[in-house]
């Protein structure tokens, strides 16, 4: 399989180009995360509501879109955006920074000072960066999921909107600190770590696989020679790979983080992982772990294409300005 990609020696000949600094990794990753979040958030709202609501609430993706629009209008799709927007900026800043720094550590450990890393090493770098990112994104996603799901309880007259207790991210954080302390902010951290380790490893790995294939097919010497169409394709494929690889874990994570919002009489507000898996399975078998995947994949391609395009072209611009 390795023979299908440019060899290490071929790539190494062109590997003396300037690289961006760690600060630029943080800055460009942050802007990339912001761009991607604006694109994906309405789809993410639908995804979380489909993942966590009873099957009789929404008949499917289109019904969820329709009900959200009828009950909350355009703003309903962006409910709770502030927290995940900041989270996406922080997560992607950490992801790109950690990814590149971990690669440097691997190069040092393997005495590889100039050549591109192998694909397994890149997957490992992505996975470890995902583990780090989980501790940044977990509290943000907890707030996001609660805000996205809470309003659904009022749909169809099941409850009054007057019973909605969260007015925004700050009110969620205050409630969690008051009722559960610091531990409440990290509710769902275990499945988040699992999701990010698997997902981000596949995210960066898939991006590198597609990039190397495109370099080979277009006879390009280095990544910066690829045009925007290639970056869009590679970034979009990375997003699809992330979601397909980690989606069942994400369902469990979302379910745990919204348990108290959805709680009915006699239902636990703090379910464990094993009990959550059983509950989700009881709602529809294996299919229940993939409920909402369609809308997720629809938003994954453009959102992640936007992220990688933003990061890649800001990096190229920085290098070009430095060389002048």
XYZ file of C-alpha atoms in Angstrom:
324
model
C 0.000 0.000 0.000
C 2.852 2.433 0.788
C 4.079 2.186 -2.788
C 0.972 4.056 -3.889
C 2.131 7.209 -2.126
C 5.204 9.399 -2.744
C 8.209 7.754 -1.129
C 9.903 9.269 1.903
C 12.945 10.204 -0.159
C 10.809 11.911 -2.815
C 9.017 14.041 -0.265
C 12.173 14.730 1.762
C 13.779 16.495 -1.218
C 11.144 19.197 -0.869
C 10.801 19.207 2.903
C 13.100 22.142 3.622
C 10.289 24.683 3.186
C 9.575 27.047 6.108
C 7.067 25.866 8.667
C 4.645 27.973 10.666
C 5.290 28.624 14.343
C 3.427 27.159 17.291
C 1.665 30.486 17.844
C 0.480 30.452 14.224
C -0.755 26.890 14.691
C -2.901 28.122 17.575
C -4.136 31.221 15.743
C -4.888 29.564 12.403
C -6.436 26.530 14.072
C -8.689 28.833 16.069
C -9.901 30.673 12.952
C -10.390 27.366 11.146
C -12.543 26.093 13.993
C -14.684 29.235 13.887
C -15.253 28.907 10.137
C -16.217 25.264 10.404
C -18.557 25.819 13.364
C -20.650 28.451 11.567
C -21.153 26.009 8.700
C -21.946 22.944 10.759
C -23.876 24.186 13.769
C -27.451 24.035 12.417
C -26.800 20.454 11.324
C -25.264 19.656 14.708
C -28.368 20.901 16.505
C -30.529 18.528 14.473
C -28.057 15.693 15.079
C -28.080 16.082 18.868
C -31.876 16.349 18.981
C -32.254 13.193 16.908
C -29.684 11.364 19.041
C -31.321 12.152 22.358
C -35.075 12.440 21.718
C -37.603 9.636 21.841
C -38.393 8.243 18.389
C -41.982 9.525 18.562
C -40.804 13.142 18.925
C -39.208 13.266 15.466
C -39.932 10.865 12.622
C -36.581 11.691 11.020
C -34.207 14.427 9.931
C -36.713 16.378 7.836
C -39.297 16.276 10.619
C -36.731 17.582 13.106
C -35.842 20.415 10.730
C -39.534 21.236 10.275
C -40.396 21.201 13.972
C -37.350 23.239 14.959
C -38.271 25.881 12.378
C -41.946 25.934 13.403
C -41.237 26.103 17.129
C -38.121 28.274 17.274
C -37.455 29.721 13.837
C -33.991 30.328 12.394
C -32.506 31.087 15.819
C -33.463 27.608 17.017
C -30.799 26.066 14.800
C -28.154 28.256 16.450
C -29.369 27.869 20.025
C -26.345 27.519 22.295
C -23.847 28.614 19.610
C -21.712 30.883 21.801
C -20.248 28.084 23.894
C -19.374 25.668 21.042
C -18.052 28.524 18.884
C -15.488 29.349 21.523
C -14.978 25.637 22.069
C -14.391 24.982 18.376
C -11.825 27.760 18.262
C -10.046 26.356 21.318
C -10.360 22.735 20.190
C -8.974 23.293 16.720
C -6.199 25.533 18.010
C -5.162 22.755 20.395
C -5.696 20.049 17.750
C -3.442 21.573 15.106
C -0.853 22.680 17.654
C -0.733 19.296 19.388
C -0.770 17.401 16.080
C 2.293 19.208 14.785
C 4.133 19.159 18.115
C 3.514 15.415 18.560
C 4.899 14.850 15.076
C 8.058 16.695 16.150
C 8.338 14.448 19.209
C 7.962 11.334 17.041
C 10.637 12.635 14.639
C 13.009 13.185 17.544
C 12.283 9.762 19.002
C 12.865 8.059 15.635
C 15.787 10.270 14.517
C 13.681 11.438 11.594
C 14.630 15.090 11.126
C 13.541 15.794 7.560
C 11.220 13.186 6.116
C 7.443 12.946 6.255
C 6.105 10.558 8.869
C 4.492 7.287 7.919
C 0.708 7.063 7.852
C 0.530 5.022 11.104
C 2.642 7.700 12.804
C 0.293 10.399 11.509
C -2.773 8.494 12.745
C -1.050 8.165 16.137
C -0.247 11.886 16.196
C -3.879 12.676 15.423
C -5.184 10.273 18.050
C -2.999 11.711 20.810
C -3.951 15.253 19.840
C -7.591 14.178 20.062
C -7.061 12.874 23.588
C -5.724 16.280 24.603
C -8.580 18.081 22.832
C -11.195 16.069 24.727
C -10.396 17.877 27.962
C -10.884 21.216 26.206
C -14.091 20.375 24.368
C -15.954 18.224 26.932
C -17.323 21.072 29.108
C -18.211 23.077 26.002
C -20.143 20.203 24.449
C -21.932 19.536 27.720
C -23.310 23.097 27.726
C -24.098 22.939 23.997
C -26.016 19.671 24.210
C -28.125 20.803 27.153
C -29.148 23.991 25.361
C -29.836 22.159 22.090
C -32.058 19.543 23.692
C -33.902 21.386 26.465
C -36.366 23.214 24.192
C -37.431 19.921 22.602
C -39.199 19.017 25.851
C -41.755 21.745 25.047
C -42.561 20.481 21.537
C -46.040 19.153 20.924
C -47.320 20.530 24.203
C -45.333 18.014 26.235
C -44.226 20.856 28.485
C -44.424 24.587 28.661
C -41.583 26.734 27.414
C -41.893 28.477 30.761
C -40.285 25.396 32.289
C -37.119 25.917 30.285
C -34.547 26.784 32.959
C -31.481 27.666 30.880
C -31.254 31.082 29.249
C -27.781 30.587 27.817
C -24.334 29.044 28.397
C -23.648 30.975 31.597
C -26.899 29.826 33.214
C -25.995 26.202 32.384
C -22.553 26.552 33.938
C -23.968 28.201 37.076
C -26.543 25.430 37.441
C -23.924 22.694 37.042
C -21.524 24.262 39.533
C -24.325 24.772 42.054
C -25.793 21.280 41.785
C -22.799 19.095 40.899
C -19.659 21.108 41.472
C -16.602 20.999 39.199
C -17.269 17.318 38.414
C -20.532 18.338 36.754
C -18.658 20.382 34.155
C -16.874 17.237 32.993
C -19.888 14.964 32.851
C -19.385 12.612 29.896
C -15.598 13.064 29.783
C -14.860 9.332 29.320
C -16.851 8.864 26.094
C -15.585 12.272 24.915
C -11.967 11.118 25.303
C -12.786 7.882 23.462
C -14.575 9.738 20.659
C -11.855 12.350 20.177
C -8.989 9.856 20.301
C -10.576 7.676 17.625
C -12.194 10.464 15.647
C -9.325 12.962 15.496
C -6.879 10.174 14.669
C -9.055 9.277 11.688
C -9.630 12.993 10.917
C -5.989 13.869 10.455
C -5.154 10.417 9.104
C -7.806 10.517 6.383
C -6.743 14.044 5.431
C -3.126 12.935 4.997
C -4.143 9.825 3.037
C -6.225 11.821 0.565
C -3.580 14.560 0.296
C -0.855 12.031 -0.518
C -3.046 10.305 -3.060
C -3.784 13.647 -4.731
C -0.111 14.613 -4.707
C 0.713 11.361 -6.421
C -2.104 11.566 -8.987
C -1.313 15.208 -9.817
C 2.443 14.723 -9.694
C 2.872 17.382 -7.018
C 6.011 17.601 -4.921
C 4.466 18.946 -1.718
C 1.134 19.723 -0.065
C 1.343 23.455 -0.760
C 1.304 22.711 -4.502
C -2.260 21.383 -4.291
C -5.090 23.698 -5.344
C -8.206 24.621 -3.349
C -10.281 21.848 -4.922
C -7.871 19.253 -3.583
C -7.878 20.757 -0.097
C -11.681 20.880 -0.111
C -11.826 17.208 -1.107
C -9.260 16.121 1.482
C -10.847 18.203 4.259
C -14.341 16.985 3.440
C -13.207 13.357 3.439
C -11.496 13.940 6.788
C -14.782 15.136 8.270
C -16.662 12.114 6.965
C -13.974 9.777 8.360
C -14.149 11.446 11.779
C -17.908 11.027 12.059
C -18.199 7.493 10.682
C -15.444 6.266 13.007
C -16.724 7.913 16.191
C -20.481 8.338 15.786
C -21.731 5.545 18.102
C -19.462 6.895 20.858
C -20.841 10.374 20.228
C -24.401 9.109 20.679
C -23.510 7.663 24.085
C -21.738 10.897 25.027
C -24.683 13.096 24.024
C -27.125 10.821 25.818
C -25.160 10.987 29.073
C -24.698 14.760 28.898
C -28.414 15.457 28.370
C -29.801 12.873 30.796
C -30.881 15.408 33.417
C -32.584 17.614 30.804
C -34.548 14.685 29.410
C -35.167 12.941 32.734
C -38.664 11.613 33.365
C -40.111 10.239 36.585
C -37.956 7.401 37.880
C -35.238 7.867 35.251
C -31.640 8.389 36.472
C -30.168 11.826 35.831
C -26.593 10.510 35.946
C -26.514 7.233 34.016
C -23.305 5.259 33.570
C -21.772 4.255 30.256
C -22.927 0.620 30.390
C -26.501 1.532 31.321
C -26.566 4.209 28.620
C -25.439 1.728 25.978
C -28.214 -0.633 27.058
C -30.771 2.177 27.006
C -29.761 3.359 23.542
C -29.768 -0.206 22.228
C -33.218 -0.734 23.708
C -34.519 2.185 21.659
C -33.849 0.513 18.332
C -30.924 -1.874 18.397
C -27.739 -1.051 16.485
C -29.630 1.473 14.337
C -30.179 3.636 17.430
C -26.433 4.273 17.636
C -26.511 5.778 14.146
C -29.647 7.896 14.470
C -28.853 11.323 13.034
C -25.783 10.116 11.117
C -27.230 11.233 7.785
C -27.506 14.904 8.742
C -24.087 14.652 10.395
C -22.398 13.459 7.207
C -24.211 16.132 5.183
C -22.661 18.862 7.342
C -19.335 17.103 7.886
C -18.040 17.539 4.357
C -18.514 21.330 3.916
C -17.692 22.173 7.537
C -14.406 20.303 7.558
C -13.526 21.455 4.067
C -13.926 25.010 5.394
C -11.708 24.252 8.374
C -8.829 22.762 6.416
C -9.100 25.419 3.695
C -8.873 28.167 6.326
C -5.919 26.575 8.105
C -4.037 25.593 4.949
C -4.324 28.920 3.166
C -3.554 31.016 6.240
C -0.445 28.866 6.694
C 0.562 29.348 3.067
C -0.002 33.108 3.304
C 2.149 33.339 6.422
C 5.001 31.443 4.778
C 4.785 33.524 1.602
C 4.906 36.795 3.572
C 7.884 35.533 5.548
C 9.791 34.669 2.378
C 9.334 38.131 0.822
